[in-house]
Short mmCIF file of C-alpha atoms in Angstrom, two decimals:
data_model
loop_
_atom_site.label_atom_id
_atom_site.label_comp_id
_atom_site.label_asym_id
_atom_site.label_seq_id
_atom_site.Cartn_x
_atom_site.Cartn_y
_atom_site.Cartn_z
CA MET A 1100 5.53 -75.36 -97.06
CA ASP A 1101 6.92 -72.79 -99.45
CA ALA A 1102 10.04 -74.30 -99.38
CA LEU A 1103 8.64 -77.31 -101.41
CA LEU A 1104 7.76 -74.68 -104.11
CA LEU A 1105 10.45 -72.02 -104.52
CA PRO A 1106 13.83 -72.63 -106.07
CA ARG A 1107 16.98 -70.51 -105.19
CA ASN A 1108 15.82 -67.93 -107.38
CA GLU A 1109 12.88 -66.78 -105.27
CA LYS A 1110 13.41 -63.13 -105.46
CA ALA A 1111 14.01 -63.14 -109.11
CA LEU A 1112 10.34 -65.36 -110.05
CA ARG A 1113 8.81 -62.76 -107.57
CA ALA A 1114 10.05 -59.73 -109.19
CA GLU A 1115 9.10 -61.38 -112.77
CA ARG A 1116 5.56 -62.26 -111.75
CA PRO A 1117 4.06 -59.74 -109.22
CA ARG A 1118 0.63 -60.77 -107.39
CA MET A 1119 -0.58 -57.47 -108.49
CA MET A 1120 -0.44 -55.34 -111.42
CA PRO A 1121 -0.29 -51.64 -111.20
CA LEU A 1122 -2.99 -49.71 -109.90
CA ALA A 1123 -3.97 -46.00 -110.84
CA LYS A 1124 -6.11 -45.44 -107.48
CA LEU A 1125 -5.88 -47.73 -104.28
CA PRO A 1126 -9.90 -49.02 -103.68
CA VAL A 1127 -10.56 -48.07 -100.09
CA PHE A 1128 -13.91 -48.34 -98.14
CA TRP A 1129 -13.99 -45.96 -95.44
CA ALA A 1130 -15.91 -46.12 -92.46
CA LEU A 1131 -18.18 -43.05 -91.94
CA GLU A 1132 -20.99 -43.84 -89.03
CA GLY A 1133 -21.13 -40.87 -87.09
CA ARG A 1134 -18.21 -38.72 -88.64
CA ARG A 1135 -18.66 -35.33 -89.88
CA VAL A 1136 -18.20 -34.38 -93.69
CA ALA A 1137 -17.81 -30.97 -94.79
CA LEU A 1138 -19.47 -30.29 -98.02
CA ALA A 1139 -19.52 -26.67 -99.53
CA GLY A 1140 -21.84 -25.85 -102.22
CA GLY A 1141 -25.47 -26.50 -102.86
CA SER A 1142 -25.47 -27.99 -106.58
CA ASP A 1143 -27.36 -30.87 -107.87
CA ALA A 1144 -23.93 -32.52 -108.24
CA ALA A 1145 -22.77 -31.59 -104.57
CA ALA A 1146 -26.34 -33.18 -103.20
CA TRP A 1147 -25.60 -36.53 -104.84
CA LYS A 1148 -22.47 -36.62 -102.94
CA ALA A 1149 -24.53 -35.43 -99.78
CA GLU A 1150 -26.73 -38.31 -100.35
CA LEU A 1151 -23.89 -40.56 -100.92
CA LEU A 1152 -22.16 -39.30 -97.55
CA ALA A 1153 -25.50 -39.65 -95.72
CA ALA A 1154 -25.90 -43.53 -96.81
CA CYS A 1155 -22.99 -44.21 -95.05
CA GLY A 1156 -24.07 -42.67 -91.93
CA ALA A 1157 -21.93 -39.43 -92.44
CA GLU A 1158 -22.91 -36.11 -90.73
CA VAL A 1159 -22.94 -34.18 -93.55
CA HIS A 1160 -22.67 -30.48 -93.21
CA VAL A 1161 -23.36 -28.40 -95.98
CA TYR A 1162 -21.77 -25.02 -96.29
CA ALA A 1163 -24.10 -23.08 -98.92
CA PRO A 1164 -26.17 -19.22 -98.42
CA SER A 1165 -29.72 -20.53 -98.83
CA GLY A 1166 -30.15 -18.48 -102.23
CA ASP A 1167 -27.53 -21.01 -103.49
CA LEU A 1168 -29.47 -24.56 -102.92
CA GLY A 1169 -30.41 -26.10 -105.49
CA GLU A 1170 -33.86 -27.68 -105.74
CA VAL A 1171 -32.54 -31.03 -105.42
CA CYS A 1172 -29.83 -30.50 -102.51
CA ALA A 1173 -32.86 -28.40 -100.59
CA ARG A 1174 -35.32 -31.06 -100.77
CA LEU A 1175 -32.57 -33.83 -99.66
CA ILE A 1176 -31.56 -31.44 -96.69
CA ALA A 1177 -35.49 -31.40 -95.68
CA GLY A 1178 -35.95 -35.24 -96.14
CA ARG A 1179 -34.38 -38.06 -93.82
CA ALA A 1180 -31.24 -39.66 -94.41
CA PRO A 1181 -30.99 -43.37 -95.95
CA HIS A 1182 -28.81 -44.25 -92.90
CA PRO A 1183 -29.93 -44.35 -89.52
CA GLN A 1184 -26.50 -42.48 -88.07
CA GLY A 1185 -26.57 -40.15 -91.53
CA SER A 1186 -28.04 -36.87 -91.16
CA PHE A 1187 -27.73 -33.47 -92.98
CA VAL A 1188 -27.31 -30.27 -91.28
CA HIS A 1189 -27.05 -27.12 -93.40
CA HIS A 1190 -25.25 -23.88 -92.87
CA ASN A 1191 -26.30 -20.72 -94.46
CA VAL A 1192 -22.76 -19.23 -95.07
CA ALA A 1193 -20.20 -19.98 -97.62
CA TRP A 1194 -17.15 -22.21 -96.41
CA THR A 1195 -14.02 -21.26 -94.38
CA PRO A 1196 -10.82 -22.85 -93.96
CA GLU A 1197 -11.91 -22.95 -90.43
CA VAL A 1198 -14.86 -25.16 -90.64
CA LEU A 1199 -12.94 -27.96 -92.68
CA ALA A 1200 -10.73 -29.00 -89.35
CA GLY A 1201 -11.65 -32.03 -87.94
CA ALA A 1202 -13.68 -33.38 -90.77
CA ALA A 1203 -13.68 -36.87 -91.93
CA PHE A 1204 -13.64 -35.48 -95.59
CA ALA A 1205 -13.41 -32.43 -97.68
CA ILE A 1206 -15.81 -31.87 -100.52
CA ALA A 1207 -16.37 -29.10 -102.75
CA ASP A 1208 -18.50 -28.08 -105.91
CA CYS A 1209 -16.20 -25.06 -107.21
CA GLU A 1210 -16.91 -23.18 -110.25
CA THR A 1211 -13.37 -21.66 -110.66
CA GLU A 1212 -9.97 -22.76 -110.88
CA GLU A 1213 -9.01 -20.34 -108.07
CA GLU A 1214 -11.82 -21.56 -105.78
CA ALA A 1215 -10.82 -25.09 -106.37
CA GLN A 1216 -7.10 -24.39 -105.48
CA ALA A 1217 -7.48 -22.67 -102.43
CA PHE A 1218 -10.45 -25.25 -101.36
CA CYS A 1219 -7.63 -27.86 -101.90
CA GLN A 1220 -4.88 -25.96 -100.31
CA ALA A 1221 -7.03 -25.36 -97.16
CA ALA A 1222 -8.34 -29.00 -96.71
CA ARG A 1223 -4.23 -29.95 -96.74
CA ASP A 1224 -3.75 -27.61 -94.43
CA ALA A 1225 -6.29 -29.04 -92.02
CA GLY A 1226 -4.84 -32.52 -92.48
CA VAL A 1227 -8.53 -33.63 -94.23
CA PRO A 1228 -8.90 -35.85 -97.68
CA ALA A 1229 -9.94 -33.17 -100.36
CA ASN A 1230 -12.29 -34.07 -103.37
CA VAL A 1231 -13.22 -31.02 -105.85
CA ILE A 1232 -16.30 -32.47 -107.97
CA ASP A 1233 -15.27 -32.80 -111.84
CA LYS A 1234 -12.08 -31.18 -111.12
CA PRO A 1235 -9.73 -34.27 -111.01
CA ALA A 1236 -6.33 -32.41 -110.25
CA TYR A 1237 -7.78 -31.16 -107.08
CA CYS A 1238 -8.84 -34.72 -105.72
CA GLN A 1239 -7.01 -36.59 -103.32
CA PHE A 1240 -9.52 -39.00 -103.46
CA GLN A 1241 -12.49 -39.75 -106.19
CA PHE A 1242 -15.95 -41.48 -105.98
CA GLY A 1243 -16.81 -44.89 -108.37
CA SER A 1244 -19.59 -45.54 -110.05
CA ILE A 1245 -21.55 -48.13 -107.05
CA VAL A 1246 -23.34 -51.69 -107.41
CA ASN A 1247 -24.92 -51.04 -103.89
CA ARG A 1248 -25.83 -54.75 -102.06
CA SER A 1249 -24.86 -53.86 -98.86
CA PRO A 1250 -23.12 -55.09 -97.07
CA VAL A 1251 -21.88 -56.05 -100.54
CA VAL A 1252 -20.54 -52.85 -102.26
CA VAL A 1253 -18.88 -52.80 -105.66
CA SER A 1254 -16.99 -49.94 -106.85
CA ILE A 1255 -15.80 -48.98 -110.10
CA SER A 1256 -13.25 -46.45 -111.16
CA THR A 1257 -11.47 -45.30 -114.26
CA ASP A 1258 -9.30 -42.90 -112.73
CA GLY A 1259 -11.40 -40.22 -113.96
CA ALA A 1260 -10.52 -41.10 -117.46
CA ALA A 1261 -14.08 -42.06 -119.03
CA PRO A 1262 -17.17 -42.01 -116.29
CA ILE A 1263 -19.41 -43.16 -118.85
CA LEU A 1264 -16.98 -46.75 -119.24
CA ALA A 1265 -17.57 -46.69 -115.45
CA GLN A 1266 -21.07 -46.39 -115.77
CA ALA A 1267 -21.68 -49.41 -118.18
CA ILE A 1268 -19.20 -51.62 -116.31
CA ARG A 1269 -21.56 -50.95 -113.42
CA ARG A 1270 -24.98 -51.86 -115.59
CA ARG A 1271 -23.17 -55.01 -116.34
CA ILE A 1272 -22.20 -56.08 -112.96
CA GLU A 1273 -25.92 -55.18 -111.61
CA THR A 1274 -27.33 -57.82 -114.08
CA LEU A 1275 -24.57 -60.48 -112.12
CA LEU A 1276 -25.23 -59.69 -108.94
CA PRO A 1277 -28.44 -61.09 -107.63
CA PRO A 1278 -30.54 -58.76 -105.26
CA ALA A 1279 -30.67 -62.04 -102.61
CA LEU A 1280 -26.85 -61.48 -102.48
CA LYS A 1281 -27.41 -58.65 -99.57
CA ASP A 1282 -29.19 -61.33 -97.61
CA TRP A 1283 -26.75 -63.77 -97.86
CA ALA A 1284 -23.93 -61.20 -97.07
CA SER A 1285 -25.71 -60.12 -94.00
CA LEU A 1286 -25.96 -64.00 -92.92
CA ALA A 1287 -22.58 -64.41 -93.54
CA GLN A 1288 -21.59 -61.62 -91.21
CA THR A 1289 -24.09 -63.21 -88.48
CA LEU A 1290 -22.14 -66.63 -89.08
CA ARG A 1291 -18.51 -65.59 -89.06
CA GLU A 1292 -17.62 -65.70 -85.53
CA THR A 1293 -19.74 -69.19 -85.30
CA VAL A 1294 -18.15 -70.55 -87.97
CA ASN A 1295 -14.37 -69.04 -86.64
CA ALA A 1296 -14.97 -70.99 -83.10
CA ARG A 1297 -15.98 -74.45 -85.03
CA LEU A 1298 -14.10 -74.71 -87.93
CA LYS A 1299 -10.39 -74.28 -87.58
CA ALA A 1300 -8.62 -72.23 -90.57
CA GLY A 1301 -7.97 -74.05 -93.07
CA ALA A 1302 -9.57 -76.75 -95.85
CA ALA A 1303 -12.59 -77.24 -93.73
CA ARG A 1304 -13.63 -73.63 -93.20
CA ARG A 1305 -12.78 -72.86 -96.89
CA ALA A 1306 -15.26 -75.55 -97.92
CA PHE A 1307 -17.76 -74.40 -95.87
CA TRP A 1308 -17.77 -71.04 -97.29
CA GLU A 1309 -16.76 -72.15 -100.63
CA ARG A 1310 -20.40 -74.20 -100.60
CA PHE A 1311 -21.81 -71.08 -98.75
CA VAL A 1312 -20.73 -69.14 -102.22
CA ASP A 1313 -22.36 -71.61 -104.02
CA ARG A 1314 -25.60 -71.08 -102.78
CA ALA A 1315 -25.59 -67.53 -102.56
CA PHE A 1316 -25.27 -67.16 -106.21
CA GLN A 1317 -28.15 -70.18 -106.59
CA GLU A 1318 -31.00 -69.56 -104.44
CA THR A 1319 -32.92 -66.87 -102.16
CA PRO A 1320 -32.14 -67.24 -97.94
CA GLU A 1321 -34.95 -69.35 -96.79
CA GLU A 1322 -36.28 -69.69 -92.99
CA GLY A 1323 -34.17 -72.07 -91.32
CA VAL A 1324 -31.29 -71.95 -93.73
CA GLU A 1325 -29.27 -70.65 -90.80
CA MET A 1326 -29.80 -73.97 -88.85
CA ARG A 1327 -29.02 -75.98 -91.80
CA LEU A 1328 -25.46 -74.21 -92.07
CA VAL A 1329 -24.37 -74.97 -88.75
CA THR A 1330 -25.57 -78.51 -89.45
CA GLU A 1331 -23.01 -78.44 -92.42
CA MET A 1332 -20.52 -76.56 -89.97
CA ASP A 1333 -20.53 -79.57 -87.42
CA ARG A 1334 -20.49 -82.28 -90.30
CA LEU A 1335 -17.09 -80.27 -91.75
CA SER A 1336 -15.96 -80.17 -88.22
CA ALA A 1337 -16.31 -83.95 -87.78
CA ASN A 1338 -14.56 -84.90 -90.65
CA ARG A 1339 -11.08 -84.16 -89.29
CA THR A 1340 -9.18 -85.13 -92.46
CA ASP A 1341 -6.75 -82.73 -93.16
CA THR A 1342 -6.11 -83.87 -97.10
CA GLY A 1343 -6.60 -80.92 -99.82
CA ARG A 1344 -7.28 -81.51 -103.34
CA VAL A 1345 -6.04 -81.03 -106.71
CA THR A 1346 -7.36 -79.52 -109.50
CA LEU A 1347 -6.13 -79.42 -113.36
CA VAL A 1348 -7.45 -76.34 -114.94
CA GLY A 1349 -7.21 -75.64 -118.75
CA ALA A 1350 -6.52 -71.56 -119.53
CA GLY A 1351 -7.26 -72.69 -123.27
CA PRO A 1352 -4.93 -70.45 -125.76
CA GLY A 1353 -3.66 -68.71 -122.68
CA GLY A 1354 -5.80 -65.20 -122.27
CA ALA A 1355 -7.83 -64.78 -119.74
CA GLU A 1356 -11.09 -63.40 -122.12
CA HIS A 1357 -10.43 -67.81 -123.08
CA LEU A 1358 -11.07 -68.96 -119.27
CA THR A 1359 -14.40 -70.68 -118.13
CA LEU A 1360 -16.55 -69.30 -115.44
CA LYS A 1361 -15.53 -72.58 -113.48
CA ALA A 1362 -11.83 -72.08 -114.19
CA VAL A 1363 -11.96 -68.72 -112.54
CA ARG A 1364 -14.01 -70.35 -109.41
CA ALA A 1365 -10.80 -72.58 -109.14
CA LEU A 1366 -7.98 -69.76 -109.25
CA GLN A 1367 -9.95 -67.83 -107.07
CA ALA A 1368 -10.38 -70.79 -104.53
CA ALA A 1369 -6.49 -71.85 -104.82
CA ASP A 1370 -3.63 -72.07 -101.79
CA VAL A 1371 -1.22 -72.75 -104.63
CA ILE A 1372 -1.24 -72.59 -108.50
CA LEU A 1373 1.69 -74.33 -110.37
CA PHE A 1374 1.67 -72.84 -113.84
CA ASP A 1375 2.88 -73.36 -117.50
CA HIS A 1376 4.90 -70.91 -119.82
CA GLY A 1377 2.02 -70.07 -121.62
CA ILE A 1378 -0.16 -68.45 -118.95
CA SER A 1379 -0.46 -64.89 -119.39
CA ASP A 1380 -0.07 -62.27 -116.20
CA GLU A 1381 -3.43 -61.76 -116.98
CA VAL A 1382 -4.86 -64.95 -116.24
CA LEU A 1383 -2.96 -64.94 -112.62
CA GLU A 1384 -4.14 -61.93 -111.99
CA LEU A 1385 -7.73 -63.16 -111.88
CA ALA A 1386 -6.24 -65.94 -108.96
CA ARG A 1387 -6.79 -65.65 -105.37
CA ARG A 1388 -4.24 -63.01 -103.93
CA GLU A 1389 -3.09 -64.74 -101.14
CA ALA A 1390 -2.04 -67.73 -103.58
CA THR A 1391 1.65 -68.67 -103.84
CA ARG A 1392 2.44 -69.36 -107.68
CA PHE A 1393 5.32 -71.27 -109.16
CA PRO A 1394 6.22 -71.78 -112.76
CA VAL A 1395 6.61 -75.60 -113.43
CA ASP A 1396 7.04 -76.10 -117.25
CA GLU A 1397 10.72 -76.89 -118.31
CA ARG A 1398 10.64 -75.07 -121.12
CA SER A 1399 10.45 -71.64 -119.51
CA GLY A 1400 13.80 -71.93 -118.25
CA ARG A 1401 12.49 -70.97 -114.81
CA THR A 1402 12.83 -73.98 -112.84
CA CYS A 1403 14.43 -77.60 -113.06
CA HIS A 1404 11.80 -79.71 -112.14
CA GLY A 1405 10.87 -82.70 -113.90
CA GLN A 1406 7.41 -84.16 -113.97
CA GLU A 1407 8.10 -86.31 -110.90
CA ASP A 1408 9.14 -83.67 -109.04
CA VAL A 1409 6.04 -81.52 -109.82
CA HIS A 1410 3.91 -84.77 -109.20
CA GLY A 1411 5.63 -85.00 -105.42
CA THR A 1412 5.41 -81.27 -104.85
CA VAL A 1413 1.64 -81.59 -105.52
CA VAL A 1414 1.21 -84.64 -103.47
CA SER A 1415 2.82 -82.74 -100.57
CA LEU A 1416 0.72 -80.05 -100.93
CA ALA A 1417 -2.54 -81.55 -101.20
CA ARG A 1418 -1.58 -83.90 -98.00
CA ALA A 1419 -0.73 -80.71 -96.27
CA GLY A 1420 -4.58 -79.53 -96.85
CA LYS A 1421 -3.68 -77.19 -99.83
CA HIS A 1422 -5.84 -76.81 -102.43
CA VAL A 1423 -3.54 -77.06 -105.61
CA VAL A 1424 -4.62 -75.82 -108.89
CA ARG A 1425 -2.11 -77.36 -111.63
CA LEU A 1426 -2.59 -74.48 -114.39
CA THR A 1427 -2.00 -75.43 -118.20
CA SER A 1428 -2.38 -74.34 -121.43
CA GLY A 1429 -5.08 -75.65 -123.71
CA ASP A 1430 -7.41 -78.32 -122.53
CA PRO A 1431 -6.31 -81.17 -119.90
CA VAL A 1432 -9.08 -83.31 -121.20
CA THR A 1433 -6.88 -83.88 -124.41
CA SER A 1434 -3.81 -84.49 -122.23
CA GLU A 1435 -3.04 -88.03 -121.80
CA GLY A 1436 -0.22 -86.55 -119.06
CA ALA A 1437 -3.40 -85.04 -117.50
CA GLY A 1438 -5.15 -88.07 -117.22
CA GLU A 1439 -2.30 -89.95 -115.98
CA GLU A 1440 -1.67 -87.69 -113.27
CA ILE A 1441 -5.09 -87.60 -112.17
CA VAL A 1442 -5.30 -91.49 -112.09
CA ARG A 1443 -1.97 -91.45 -110.14
CA LEU A 1444 -3.73 -89.05 -107.32
CA ARG A 1445 -6.67 -90.88 -107.03
CA HIS A 1446 -4.64 -94.12 -106.21
CA GLN A 1447 -2.56 -91.63 -103.65
CA GLY A 1448 -6.35 -90.84 -102.03
CA ILE A 1449 -6.07 -87.67 -102.86
CA LEU A 1450 -9.26 -85.83 -104.47
CA ALA A 1451 -8.70 -84.56 -107.63
CA ASP A 1452 -11.07 -82.56 -110.41
CA VAL A 1453 -10.44 -81.22 -114.29
CA VAL A 1454 -11.60 -78.04 -115.51
CA PRO A 1455 -11.99 -78.35 -119.44
CA GLY A 1456 -10.14 -75.52 -121.48
CA VAL A 1457 -11.41 -73.85 -124.20
CA ALA A 1458 -10.04 -75.51 -127.51
CA VAL A 1459 -6.76 -74.29 -129.13
CA THR A 1460 -6.36 -73.44 -132.77
CA ASN A 1461 -3.65 -74.10 -134.70
CA GLY A 1462 -2.58 -70.54 -134.66
CA GLU A 1463 -2.42 -70.64 -130.99
CA ILE A 1464 -0.55 -73.34 -130.77
CA ALA A 1465 1.99 -72.04 -132.76
CA ARG A 1466 2.16 -68.55 -130.94
CA LEU A 1467 2.44 -70.78 -127.49
CA GLY A 1468 5.27 -72.58 -128.77
CA VAL A 1469 3.48 -75.93 -127.64
CA PRO A 1470 4.51 -78.97 -129.74
CA ARG A 1471 1.45 -80.60 -132.12
CA PRO A 1472 1.26 -84.36 -130.89
CA ALA A 1473 3.22 -86.88 -133.48
CA ARG A 1474 0.95 -88.75 -135.46
CA ASN A 1475 1.72 -91.92 -137.42
CA SER A 1476 1.33 -91.52 -141.03
CA ALA A 1477 0.56 -95.29 -141.73
CA ASP A 1478 -2.03 -94.93 -139.31
CA PRO A 1479 -5.11 -94.11 -140.82
CA ILE A 1480 -8.00 -93.49 -138.18
CA PRO A 1481 -7.73 -89.71 -136.69
CA ARG A 1482 -8.10 -90.23 -132.73
CA ARG A 1483 -8.39 -87.65 -130.33
CA PRO A 1484 -5.85 -87.56 -127.36
CA GLY A 1485 -6.31 -88.02 -123.68
CA ARG A 1486 -8.62 -91.06 -123.57
CA TRP A 1487 -7.83 -93.43 -121.74
CA SER A 1488 -9.40 -96.51 -119.59
CA MET A 1489 -8.58 -97.33 -116.04
CA GLN A 1490 -9.24 -101.18 -117.39
CA PRO A 1491 -6.72 -102.64 -119.78
CA PRO A 1492 -7.81 -102.92 -123.29
CA THR A 1493 -9.43 -106.17 -125.07
CA PHE A 1494 -7.51 -107.43 -128.10
CA LEU A 1495 -10.13 -108.72 -130.63
CA SER A 1496 -9.40 -110.80 -133.76
CA GLY A 1497 -11.78 -112.13 -136.40
CA ARG A 1498 -12.98 -111.82 -140.05
CA ASP A 1499 -15.43 -109.50 -141.55
CA ALA A 1500 -19.15 -109.85 -142.33
CA SER A 1501 -18.27 -111.94 -145.68
CA GLY A 1502 -15.44 -114.05 -143.90
CA GLY A 1503 -12.95 -112.12 -145.84
CA MET A 1504 -9.48 -110.67 -144.56
CA PRO A 1505 -8.75 -110.68 -140.97
CA PHE A 1506 -9.49 -107.94 -138.61
CA LYS A 1507 -5.86 -107.08 -137.65
CA GLN A 1508 -5.45 -106.07 -133.74
CA GLY A 1509 -7.97 -104.07 -133.22
CA ILE A 1510 -7.44 -102.57 -129.97
CA MET A 1511 -11.52 -102.06 -127.79
CA HIS A 1512 -12.95 -101.63 -124.49
CA GLU A 1513 -15.87 -101.22 -123.44
CA ALA A 1514 -17.62 -97.99 -123.36
CA LYS A 1515 -20.18 -98.35 -120.98
CA ARG A 1516 -18.30 -97.52 -117.96
CA PRO A 1517 -19.35 -95.75 -114.90
CA ALA A 1518 -18.37 -92.09 -114.91
CA ASP A 1519 -16.46 -92.86 -111.61
CA ARG A 1520 -14.11 -95.35 -113.44
CA SER A 1521 -12.83 -93.00 -115.75
CA PRO A 1522 -10.56 -89.78 -114.40
CA LEU A 1523 -12.78 -87.59 -116.92
CA GLY A 1524 -16.02 -89.14 -117.05
CA GLU A 1525 -17.17 -91.61 -119.83
CA THR A 1526 -15.41 -91.86 -122.73
CA GLU A 1527 -16.76 -91.66 -126.31
CA ARG A 1528 -19.20 -94.20 -127.42
CA ALA A 1529 -19.20 -95.80 -130.32
CA TRP A 1530 -22.80 -96.20 -132.08
CA SER A 1531 -22.20 -100.00 -131.79
CA GLY A 1532 -21.69 -100.29 -127.97
CA PHE A 1533 -17.73 -100.13 -128.16
CA ALA A 1534 -15.24 -97.48 -128.08
CA VAL A 1535 -12.35 -97.39 -130.33
CA THR A 1536 -9.45 -96.12 -128.93
CA ARG A 1537 -6.77 -97.65 -131.36
CA ALA A 1538 -6.37 -99.63 -134.63
CA HIS A 1539 -3.80 -100.41 -137.08
CA ARG A 1540 -4.12 -100.26 -140.70
CA THR A 1541 -6.38 -103.09 -142.32
CA PRO A 1542 -6.37 -104.54 -146.01
CA ASP A 1543 -8.23 -102.84 -148.38
CA PRO A 1544 -11.46 -105.25 -148.30
CA LEU A 1545 -12.56 -103.39 -144.92
CA ARG A 1546 -12.76 -100.20 -147.24
CA ARG A 1547 -15.21 -101.22 -149.96
CA SER A 1548 -18.42 -99.27 -151.11
CA GLY A 1549 -15.84 -96.10 -150.07
CA ARG A 1550 -16.67 -96.10 -146.24
CA PRO A 1551 -13.72 -95.47 -144.02
CA ILE A 1552 -12.22 -98.09 -141.90
CA ALA A 1553 -13.70 -96.55 -138.74
CA ALA A 1554 -16.76 -97.27 -140.04
CA ALA A 1555 -15.79 -101.08 -140.90
CA LEU A 1556 -14.80 -101.76 -137.18
CA ALA A 1557 -17.94 -100.30 -136.23
CA ARG A 1558 -19.89 -102.32 -138.07
CA PHE A 1559 -17.60 -105.05 -137.10
CA ALA A 1560 -18.08 -104.31 -133.17
CA LEU A 1561 -21.84 -104.57 -133.98
CA LEU A 1562 -21.77 -107.49 -135.98
CA ILE A 1563 -19.83 -109.43 -132.62
CA THR A 1564 -22.17 -108.17 -130.16
CA SER A 1565 -24.95 -108.83 -132.28
CA ARG A 1566 -24.12 -112.74 -132.50
CA ALA A 1567 -23.39 -112.92 -128.88
CA GLY A 1568 -26.85 -111.73 -127.97
CA ALA A 1569 -28.35 -114.02 -130.48
CA GLY A 1570 -26.22 -117.03 -128.78
CA GLY A 1571 -27.30 -116.22 -125.12
CA SER A 1572 -31.01 -115.82 -125.70
#
């Protein structure tokens, strides 16, 4: 399927747009149930590391004379570990290189640089990853700030540069993740094998987990929720359509900070992302790692695909069961081309949706190099682009209320249209019951009393509808 997307200079494109930006450290989650960890020192800082390791199920061996044990560490060793497999073992001696052999980790709280260097070297000789508290130069790994919704665990690291910043980030994340997320994650563990057995890999399985996640952030799991989820699996399994879907996502001015939450969710659920020239690497960094990414803007100079080729690629991928995200700068709601694309996709039986983008200022338009839509200087009505009808417009003509000059080619269509008959929902409604989409200049008599032509047209539409209603009553 990638052959539909990647041009001949595939390697150059991948080198220019890496999937992953540089990382200071590799985030790794290590299973420690029943594993031995050597901890040298009995300070309060060492006690925190011991508690954290025991919470993961580790058997923590603390090497420190009883006189060197702090109050917090002594109380911790006398108590019970929070994990059923975790435990504390106190050795009333200082550490030696021999005690590090066979340990999963070696951690120490050293007062001097000489002791820290000796501990780090001994751990390396034993082939054990080492961490010396508050001495990054002697650390092969680091502990981050943790948000605990186990089995959901979020760890934040600043590479030792600003621990207080990591703590502030943790506090922000704590407010975003509901406590019930722990229960939903446990339920996901329970259901995973059932899901894999009933739903084949692809659109159906992805749809189930996306709906599962939506519930996890909106409600608390109640009694019987597992059976309802199994019923949902059966329904998705019975619906054997392999057709994917397409989502047009607006990135606003192009920066990651301008993305809406719904846009981020679409990027993280995408299988393929077709993006424009103005999209930044920071935006693409928020997308699902496994998603195929490809530039399709002709102005980027990196592809020769025209719009018809892009549309054909989108259709082919969607029919293969892929979730295709068309990522554009600005707001696709105000783009006539995007509207036409949605209509074409729906007429071909492909589910299509739109995620609006943040409005783009004139300064951002200039920065992105996007041409501004041309406006006819002879047209007195400012119009918002991107409003279209799936029905043909109605051409009206007539005279104003006083029987004066005729109304010239006012193109109108009914605004009271169900949302599913318009690609992006209902059109703007004029208070007269009609939506004006275009009108040519009319003679000055319609401008009397200083009212602009749009207001005069609205008044005329109201007059027409009121007379029609009076005639029918």
